[in-house]
Amino acid sequence: MKLLEGIRVRDLSRILAGPCATQVLADFGAEVIKVERPGVGDDTRGWGPPFLKDAEGNDTGESAYYLCANRGKRSVAIDFTRPQGQALIRALAARCQVLVENYKVGGLAKYGLDHASLRAINPALVYCSITGYGQDGPY
């Protein structure tokens, strides 16, 4: 049994700090589901080289960085700018213990996916918002 086995994490983060944080949670046994943009995914999928090679030795377009920072996670594509996507995120948040995001301060409020909105659905939710400049700055 791993330390965080049974803990469900929903990862709405991208690029660096959030994916690295949730990767550590996955390493310790948490079930992490990463939410990515449909058709595009996390920006870092295409960062490279180096890229993962296929069976013939050709680049797949999946960057080594992306694969490392997101190892041990499952991934789902959800467009949370649309009402149907927002409903899916709320359903995921209702059934998890931890949600991690790294959007601009207040950026998810316009979709009803901010701390207050999701805690209303799941009062026990640990909501982790990672920003580069704190929670009360202009960024």
CSV table of N, CA and C in Angstrom, one decimal:
chain,number,residue,atom,x,y,z
A,1,MET,N,0.8,-1.2,0.0
A,1,MET,CA,0.0,0.0,0.0
A,1,MET,C,0.9,1.2,0.0
A,2,LYS,N,0.5,2.2,-0.8
A,2,LYS,CA,1.3,3.5,-0.9
A,2,LYS,C,0.7,4.5,0.0
A,3,LEU,N,1.4,5.5,0.4
A,3,LEU,CA,1.0,6.5,1.4
A,3,LEU,C,-0.3,7.2,1.1
A,4,LEU,N,-0.5,7.6,-0.2
A,4,LEU,CA,-1.7,8.3,-0.6
A,4,LEU,C,-2.7,7.5,-1.3
A,5,GLU,N,-2.6,6.2,-1.2
A,5,GLU,CA,-3.6,5.3,-1.9
A,5,GLU,C,-5.0,5.6,-1.4
A,6,GLY,N,-5.9,5.7,-2.3
A,6,GLY,CA,-7.3,6.1,-1.9
A,6,GLY,C,-7.6,7.6,-2.0
A,7,ILE,N,-6.6,8.4,-2.1
A,7,ILE,CA,-6.8,9.8,-2.3
A,7,ILE,C,-7.0,10.1,-3.7
A,8,ARG,N,-8.1,10.9,-4.0
A,8,ARG,CA,-8.4,11.2,-5.4
A,8,ARG,C,-8.1,12.7,-5.6
A,9,VAL,N,-7.3,13.0,-6.6
A,9,VAL,CA,-6.8,14.3,-7.0
A,9,VAL,C,-7.3,14.7,-8.4
A,10,ARG,N,-7.8,15.9,-8.5
A,10,ARG,CA,-8.1,16.4,-9.9
A,10,ARG,C,-7.2,17.5,-10.2
A,11,ASP,N,-6.5,17.4,-11.3
A,11,ASP,CA,-5.4,18.3,-11.7
A,11,ASP,C,-5.8,19.1,-12.8
A,12,LEU,N,-6.1,20.4,-12.6
A,12,LEU,CA,-6.5,21.4,-13.6
A,12,LEU,C,-5.3,22.3,-13.9
A,13,SER,N,-4.1,21.8,-13.6
A,13,SER,CA,-2.9,22.7,-13.8
A,13,SER,C,-2.2,22.4,-15.1
A,14,ARG,N,-1.3,23.2,-15.4
A,14,ARG,CA,-0.5,23.0,-16.7
A,14,ARG,C,0.9,23.6,-16.5
A,15,ILE,N,1.7,23.3,-17.4
A,15,ILE,CA,3.1,23.8,-17.5
A,15,ILE,C,4.0,23.3,-16.4
A,16,LEU,N,4.2,23.9,-15.3
A,16,LEU,CA,5.3,23.5,-14.4
A,16,LEU,C,4.9,23.2,-13.0
A,17,ALA,N,4.6,24.2,-12.2
A,17,ALA,CA,4.4,24.0,-10.7
A,17,ALA,C,3.3,23.0,-10.4
A,18,GLY,N,2.1,23.2,-11.0
A,18,GLY,CA,1.0,22.3,-10.7
A,18,GLY,C,1.3,20.9,-11.1
A,19,PRO,N,1.7,20.6,-12.4
A,19,PRO,CA,1.9,19.2,-12.8
A,19,PRO,C,3.0,18.6,-12.0
A,20,CYS,N,4.0,19.3,-11.6
A,20,CYS,CA,5.1,18.7,-10.7
A,20,CYS,C,4.5,18.3,-9.3
A,21,ALA,N,3.7,19.2,-8.8
A,21,ALA,CA,3.1,18.9,-7.5
A,21,ALA,C,2.2,17.7,-7.5
A,22,THR,N,1.4,17.6,-8.5
A,22,THR,CA,0.5,16.5,-8.6
A,22,THR,C,1.2,15.2,-9.0
A,23,GLN,N,2.3,15.3,-9.7
A,23,GLN,CA,3.1,14.2,-10.0
A,23,GLN,C,3.7,13.5,-8.8
A,24,VAL,N,4.1,14.3,-7.8
A,24,VAL,CA,4.6,13.8,-6.5
A,24,VAL,C,3.4,13.1,-5.8
A,25,LEU,N,2.2,13.6,-5.9
A,25,LEU,CA,1.1,13.0,-5.2
A,25,LEU,C,0.8,11.6,-5.9
A,26,ALA,N,0.9,11.6,-7.2
A,26,ALA,CA,0.7,10.3,-8.0
A,26,ALA,C,1.8,9.3,-7.6
A,27,ASP,N,3.1,9.8,-7.5
A,27,ASP,CA,4.2,9.0,-7.1
A,27,ASP,C,3.9,8.3,-5.7
A,28,PHE,N,3.2,9.0,-4.8
A,28,PHE,CA,2.9,8.4,-3.5
A,28,PHE,C,1.6,7.7,-3.5
A,29,GLY,N,1.0,7.4,-4.7
A,29,GLY,CA,-0.2,6.5,-4.7
A,29,GLY,C,-1.5,7.2,-4.9
A,30,ALA,N,-1.6,8.5,-5.0
A,30,ALA,CA,-2.9,9.2,-5.2
A,30,ALA,C,-3.4,8.9,-6.6
A,31,GLU,N,-4.7,8.8,-6.8
A,31,GLU,CA,-5.3,8.7,-8.1
A,31,GLU,C,-5.4,10.1,-8.7
A,32,VAL,N,-4.6,10.4,-9.7
A,32,VAL,CA,-4.6,11.8,-10.2
A,32,VAL,C,-5.2,11.8,-11.6
A,33,ILE,N,-6.2,12.6,-11.8
A,33,ILE,CA,-6.8,12.7,-13.2
A,33,ILE,C,-6.5,14.2,-13.6
A,34,LYS,N,-5.7,14.3,-14.7
A,34,LYS,CA,-5.3,15.6,-15.2
A,34,LYS,C,-6.4,16.0,-16.3
A,35,VAL,N,-6.9,17.2,-16.2
A,35,VAL,CA,-7.8,17.7,-17.1
A,35,VAL,C,-7.1,18.6,-18.1
A,36,GLU,N,-7.2,18.3,-19.4
A,36,GLU,CA,-6.5,19.0,-20.5
A,36,GLU,C,-7.5,19.6,-21.5
A,37,ARG,N,-7.1,20.5,-22.2
A,37,ARG,CA,-7.9,21.1,-23.3
A,37,ARG,C,-8.1,20.2,-24.4
A,38,PRO,N,-9.3,20.0,-24.9
A,38,PRO,CA,-9.5,19.2,-26.1
A,38,PRO,C,-8.8,19.6,-27.3
A,39,GLY,N,-8.2,18.6,-28.0
A,39,GLY,CA,-7.4,18.9,-29.2
A,39,GLY,C,-6.1,19.5,-29.0
A,40,VAL,N,-5.7,20.0,-27.8
A,40,VAL,CA,-4.4,20.6,-27.6
A,40,VAL,C,-3.7,20.0,-26.5
A,41,GLY,N,-4.4,19.7,-25.4
A,41,GLY,CA,-3.7,19.2,-24.2
A,41,GLY,C,-2.9,20.2,-23.5
A,42,ASP,N,-2.1,19.8,-22.6
A,42,ASP,CA,-1.2,20.6,-21.8
A,42,ASP,C,-0.2,21.2,-22.8
A,43,ASP,N,0.2,22.5,-22.6
A,43,ASP,CA,1.1,23.2,-23.5
A,43,ASP,C,2.4,22.4,-23.6
A,44,THR,N,2.8,21.7,-22.6
A,44,THR,CA,4.1,21.1,-22.5
A,44,THR,C,4.2,19.8,-23.3
A,45,ARG,N,3.1,19.3,-23.8
A,45,ARG,CA,3.1,18.0,-24.6
A,45,ARG,C,4.1,18.2,-25.8
A,46,GLY,N,4.2,19.4,-26.4
A,46,GLY,CA,5.0,19.6,-27.5
A,46,GLY,C,6.3,20.2,-27.2
A,47,TRP,N,6.7,20.4,-25.9
A,47,TRP,CA,8.0,21.0,-25.6
A,47,TRP,C,9.1,19.9,-25.9
A,48,GLY,N,10.0,20.3,-26.6
A,48,GLY,CA,11.1,19.3,-26.9
A,48,GLY,C,11.9,19.8,-28.0
A,49,PRO,N,12.9,19.1,-28.5
A,49,PRO,CA,13.2,17.8,-28.1
A,49,PRO,C,13.7,17.7,-26.7
A,50,PRO,N,13.8,16.5,-26.1
A,50,PRO,CA,13.6,15.2,-26.7
A,50,PRO,C,12.1,14.8,-26.6
A,51,PHE,N,11.7,14.0,-27.6
A,51,PHE,CA,10.4,13.4,-27.6
A,51,PHE,C,10.5,11.9,-27.5
A,52,LEU,N,9.4,11.4,-27.0
A,52,LEU,CA,9.2,9.9,-26.9
A,52,LEU,C,9.3,9.4,-28.3
A,53,LYS,N,10.0,8.2,-28.5
A,53,LYS,CA,10.1,7.6,-29.8
A,53,LYS,C,9.0,6.5,-29.9
A,54,ASP,N,8.6,6.2,-31.1
A,54,ASP,CA,7.7,5.1,-31.3
A,54,ASP,C,8.5,3.8,-31.6
A,55,ALA,N,7.8,2.7,-31.9
A,55,ALA,CA,8.5,1.5,-32.1
A,55,ALA,C,9.5,1.5,-33.2
A,56,GLU,N,9.3,2.4,-34.2
A,56,GLU,CA,10.3,2.6,-35.3
A,56,GLU,C,11.4,3.6,-35.0
A,57,GLY,N,11.4,4.2,-33.9
A,57,GLY,CA,12.4,5.2,-33.5
A,57,GLY,C,12.0,6.6,-33.9
A,58,ASN,N,10.8,6.9,-34.4
A,58,ASN,CA,10.4,8.2,-34.8
A,58,ASN,C,9.8,9.0,-33.6
A,59,ASP,N,10.0,10.3,-33.6
A,59,ASP,CA,9.5,11.2,-32.6
A,59,ASP,C,7.9,11.1,-32.6
A,60,THR,N,7.3,11.0,-31.4
A,60,THR,CA,5.9,10.9,-31.4
A,60,THR,C,5.2,12.3,-31.2
A,61,GLY,N,6.0,13.3,-30.8
A,61,GLY,CA,5.4,14.6,-30.5
A,61,GLY,C,5.1,14.7,-29.0
A,62,GLU,N,5.3,13.6,-28.2
A,62,GLU,CA,5.1,13.7,-26.8
A,62,GLU,C,6.4,14.0,-26.1
A,63,SER,N,6.5,15.1,-25.5
A,63,SER,CA,7.8,15.6,-24.9
A,63,SER,C,8.2,14.8,-23.7
A,64,ALA,N,9.5,14.6,-23.5
A,64,ALA,CA,10.0,13.9,-22.3
A,64,ALA,C,9.6,14.7,-21.1
A,65,TYR,N,9.6,16.0,-21.1
A,65,TYR,CA,9.2,16.8,-20.0
A,65,TYR,C,7.7,16.5,-19.6
A,66,TYR,N,6.8,16.6,-20.6
A,66,TYR,CA,5.4,16.3,-20.3
A,66,TYR,C,5.2,14.9,-19.7
A,67,LEU,N,5.9,13.9,-20.3
A,67,LEU,CA,5.7,12.6,-19.8
A,67,LEU,C,6.3,12.4,-18.4
A,68,CYS,N,7.4,13.1,-18.0
A,68,CYS,CA,7.9,13.0,-16.7
A,68,CYS,C,7.0,13.7,-15.7
A,69,ALA,N,6.6,14.9,-16.0
A,69,ALA,CA,5.8,15.7,-15.0
A,69,ALA,C,4.4,15.2,-14.9
A,70,ASN,N,4.0,14.3,-15.7
A,70,ASN,CA,2.6,13.7,-15.7
A,70,ASN,C,2.6,12.2,-15.6
A,71,ARG,N,3.7,11.6,-15.2
A,71,ARG,CA,3.7,10.2,-15.0
A,71,ARG,C,2.7,9.7,-13.9
A,72,GLY,N,2.2,8.6,-14.1
A,72,GLY,CA,1.3,8.0,-13.0
A,72,GLY,C,-0.1,8.7,-13.0
A,73,LYS,N,-0.4,9.5,-13.9
A,73,LYS,CA,-1.7,10.2,-14.0
A,73,LYS,C,-2.6,9.7,-15.1
A,74,ARG,N,-3.9,9.8,-14.9
A,74,ARG,CA,-4.8,9.6,-16.1
A,74,ARG,C,-5.1,10.9,-16.6
A,75,SER,N,-5.6,11.0,-17.8
A,75,SER,CA,-5.9,12.3,-18.4
A,75,SER,C,-7.2,12.3,-19.1
A,76,VAL,N,-7.9,13.4,-19.1
A,76,VAL,CA,-9.2,13.5,-19.7
A,76,VAL,C,-9.2,14.9,-20.4
A,77,ALA,N,-9.8,15.0,-21.5
A,77,ALA,CA,-10.0,16.3,-22.2
A,77,ALA,C,-11.4,16.9,-21.9
A,78,ILE,N,-11.4,18.1,-21.3
A,78,ILE,CA,-12.7,18.7,-21.0
A,78,ILE,C,-12.6,20.2,-21.3
A,79,ASP,N,-13.5,20.7,-22.0
A,79,ASP,CA,-13.5,22.2,-22.4
A,79,ASP,C,-14.4,22.8,-21.3
A,80,PHE,N,-13.8,23.4,-20.3
A,80,PHE,CA,-14.5,24.0,-19.2
A,80,PHE,C,-14.9,25.4,-19.5
A,81,THR,N,-14.7,25.9,-20.7
A,81,THR,CA,-15.3,27.2,-21.1
A,81,THR,C,-16.8,27.0,-21.5
A,82,ARG,N,-17.2,25.7,-21.7
A,82,ARG,CA,-18.6,25.4,-22.1
A,82,ARG,C,-19.3,24.9,-20.8
A,83,PRO,N,-20.6,25.1,-20.8
A,83,PRO,CA,-21.4,24.7,-19.6
A,83,PRO,C,-21.3,23.2,-19.4
A,84,GLN,N,-21.3,22.3,-20.4
A,84,GLN,CA,-21.2,20.9,-20.3
A,84,GLN,C,-19.8,20.5,-19.6
A,85,GLY,N,-18.8,21.2,-20.0
A,85,GLY,CA,-17.5,21.0,-19.4
A,85,GLY,C,-17.4,21.4,-18.0
A,86,GLN,N,-18.0,22.5,-17.6
A,86,GLN,CA,-18.1,23.0,-16.3
A,86,GLN,C,-18.8,22.0,-15.4
A,87,ALA,N,-19.9,21.4,-15.9
A,87,ALA,CA,-20.7,20.4,-15.2
A,87,ALA,C,-19.8,19.2,-14.9
A,88,LEU,N,-19.0,18.8,-15.9
A,88,LEU,CA,-18.1,17.6,-15.7
A,88,LEU,C,-17.0,17.9,-14.6
A,89,ILE,N,-16.5,19.1,-14.6
A,89,ILE,CA,-15.5,19.5,-13.6
A,89,ILE,C,-16.1,19.5,-12.2
A,90,ARG,N,-17.3,20.0,-12.1
A,90,ARG,CA,-18.0,20.0,-10.8
A,90,ARG,C,-18.3,18.5,-10.4
A,91,ALA,N,-18.6,17.6,-11.3
A,91,ALA,CA,-18.9,16.2,-11.0
A,91,ALA,C,-17.6,15.6,-10.5
A,92,LEU,N,-16.4,15.9,-11.2
A,92,LEU,CA,-15.1,15.4,-10.7
A,92,LEU,C,-14.8,15.9,-9.4
A,93,ALA,N,-15.0,17.2,-9.1
A,93,ALA,CA,-14.7,17.8,-7.9
A,93,ALA,C,-15.5,17.3,-6.7
A,94,ALA,N,-16.7,16.9,-7.0
A,94,ALA,CA,-17.6,16.3,-6.0
A,94,ALA,C,-17.1,15.0,-5.5
A,95,ARG,N,-16.3,14.3,-6.3
A,95,ARG,CA,-15.8,12.9,-5.9
A,95,ARG,C,-14.3,12.9,-5.7
A,96,CYS,N,-13.7,14.0,-5.2
A,96,CYS,CA,-12.3,13.9,-5.0
A,96,CYS,C,-12.0,14.6,-3.6
A,97,GLN,N,-10.8,14.4,-3.1
A,97,GLN,CA,-10.4,15.0,-1.9
A,97,GLN,C,-9.6,16.3,-2.2
A,98,VAL,N,-8.9,16.3,-3.3
A,98,VAL,CA,-7.9,17.4,-3.6
A,98,VAL,C,-8.1,17.9,-5.1
A,99,LEU,N,-8.1,19.2,-5.3
A,99,LEU,CA,-8.1,19.8,-6.6
A,99,LEU,C,-7.0,20.8,-6.7
A,100,VAL,N,-6.2,20.7,-7.7
A,100,VAL,CA,-5.0,21.6,-7.9
A,100,VAL,C,-5.2,22.3,-9.2
A,101,GLU,N,-5.0,23.6,-9.2
A,101,GLU,CA,-5.1,24.5,-10.4
A,101,GLU,C,-4.0,25.5,-10.3
A,102,ASN,N,-3.6,26.1,-11.4
A,102,ASN,CA,-2.6,27.1,-11.4
A,102,ASN,C,-3.0,28.2,-12.4
A,103,TYR,N,-4.2,28.6,-12.5
A,103,TYR,CA,-4.7,29.6,-13.3
A,103,TYR,C,-4.4,31.0,-12.7
A,104,LYS,N,-4.6,32.0,-13.4
A,104,LYS,CA,-4.5,33.4,-12.9
A,104,LYS,C,-5.5,33.6,-11.8
A,105,VAL,N,-5.1,34.3,-10.8
A,105,VAL,CA,-6.0,34.5,-9.6
A,105,VAL,C,-7.4,35.0,-10.1
A,106,GLY,N,-8.4,34.2,-9.7
A,106,GLY,CA,-9.8,34.5,-10.1
A,106,GLY,C,-10.2,34.0,-11.5
A,107,GLY,N,-9.2,33.4,-12.2
A,107,GLY,CA,-9.5,33.0,-13.5
A,107,GLY,C,-10.6,31.9,-13.7
A,108,LEU,N,-10.7,31.1,-12.7
A,108,LEU,CA,-11.7,30.0,-12.8
A,108,LEU,C,-13.1,30.5,-12.3
A,109,ALA,N,-13.2,31.6,-11.6
A,109,ALA,CA,-14.4,32.1,-11.0
A,109,ALA,C,-15.5,32.3,-12.1
A,110,LYS,N,-15.1,32.8,-13.3
A,110,LYS,CA,-16.0,33.1,-14.4
A,110,LYS,C,-16.7,31.9,-14.9
A,111,TYR,N,-16.1,30.7,-14.6
A,111,TYR,CA,-16.7,29.4,-15.0
A,111,TYR,C,-17.4,28.7,-13.8
A,112,GLY,N,-17.4,29.4,-12.7
A,112,GLY,CA,-18.0,28.7,-11.5
A,112,GLY,C,-17.1,27.6,-11.0
A,113,LEU,N,-15.8,27.6,-11.2
A,113,LEU,CA,-14.9,26.5,-10.8
A,113,LEU,C,-13.9,27.0,-9.8
A,114,ASP,N,-14.2,28.1,-9.1
A,114,ASP,CA,-13.3,28.7,-8.1
A,114,ASP,C,-13.4,27.9,-6.8
A,115,HIS,N,-12.6,28.3,-5.8
A,115,HIS,CA,-12.6,27.7,-4.5
A,115,HIS,C,-14.0,27.7,-3.9
A,116,ALA,N,-14.6,28.8,-3.8
A,116,ALA,CA,-15.9,28.9,-3.1
A,116,ALA,C,-17.0,28.1,-3.8
A,117,SER,N,-17.0,28.1,-5.1
A,117,SER,CA,-18.0,27.4,-5.9
A,117,SER,C,-17.9,25.9,-5.7
A,118,LEU,N,-16.6,25.4,-5.8
A,118,LEU,CA,-16.4,23.9,-5.6
A,118,LEU,C,-16.5,23.5,-4.2
A,119,ARG,N,-16.2,24.3,-3.2
A,119,ARG,CA,-16.4,23.9,-1.8
A,119,ARG,C,-17.8,23.8,-1.5
A,120,ALA,N,-18.7,24.6,-2.2
A,120,ALA,CA,-20.1,24.5,-1.9
A,120,ALA,C,-20.6,23.1,-2.3
A,121,ILE,N,-20.0,22.5,-3.3
A,121,ILE,CA,-20.4,21.2,-3.8
A,121,ILE,C,-19.7,20.1,-2.9
A,122,ASN,N,-18.5,20.3,-2.5
A,122,ASN,CA,-17.7,19.4,-1.7
A,122,ASN,C,-17.0,20.1,-0.6
A,123,PRO,N,-17.7,20.2,0.6
A,123,PRO,CA,-17.1,21.0,1.7
A,123,PRO,C,-15.8,20.5,2.2
A,124,ALA,N,-15.5,19.3,2.0
A,124,ALA,CA,-14.2,18.7,2.5
A,124,ALA,C,-13.1,18.9,1.5
A,125,LEU,N,-13.3,19.5,0.3
A,125,LEU,CA,-12.3,19.6,-0.7
A,125,LEU,C,-11.1,20.4,-0.3
A,126,VAL,N,-10.0,19.9,-0.5
A,126,VAL,CA,-8.7,20.7,-0.4
A,126,VAL,C,-8.4,21.3,-1.8
A,127,TYR,N,-8.5,22.6,-1.8
A,127,TYR,CA,-8.4,23.3,-3.1
A,127,TYR,C,-7.1,24.0,-3.1
A,128,CYS,N,-6.2,23.6,-4.0
A,128,CYS,CA,-4.8,24.2,-4.0
A,128,CYS,C,-4.7,25.0,-5.3
A,129,SER,N,-4.5,26.3,-5.1
A,129,SER,CA,-4.3,27.3,-6.2
A,129,SER,C,-2.9,27.7,-6.2
A,130,ILE,N,-2.1,27.4,-7.2
A,130,ILE,CA,-0.7,27.7,-7.3
A,130,ILE,C,-0.5,28.9,-8.2
A,131,THR,N,0.0,30.0,-7.8
A,131,THR,CA,0.3,31.1,-8.7
A,131,THR,C,1.8,31.5,-8.6
A,132,GLY,N,2.3,32.1,-9.6
A,132,GLY,CA,3.6,32.6,-9.5
A,132,GLY,C,3.8,33.9,-8.7
A,133,TYR,N,2.7,34.6,-8.4
A,133,TYR,CA,2.9,35.9,-7.7
A,133,TYR,C,1.9,36.0,-6.5
A,134,GLY,N,1.5,34.9,-5.9
A,134,GLY,CA,0.6,35.0,-4.8
A,134,GLY,C,-0.9,35.1,-5.2
A,135,GLN,N,-1.7,35.2,-4.2
A,135,GLN,CA,-3.2,35.2,-4.4
A,135,GLN,C,-3.8,36.6,-4.4
A,136,ASP,N,-3.1,37.6,-4.2
A,136,ASP,CA,-3.7,38.9,-4.2
A,136,ASP,C,-3.0,40.0,-5.0
A,137,GLY,N,-2.1,39.5,-5.9
A,137,GLY,CA,-1.4,40.4,-6.8
A,137,GLY,C,-2.2,40.5,-8.1
A,138,PRO,N,-1.7,41.4,-9.1
A,138,PRO,CA,-2.4,41.6,-10.3
A,138,PRO,C,-2.3,40.4,-11.3
A,139,TYR,N,-1.4,39.4,-11.0
A,139,TYR,CA,-1.2,38.3,-12.0
A,139,TYR,C,-1.9,37.1,-11.5
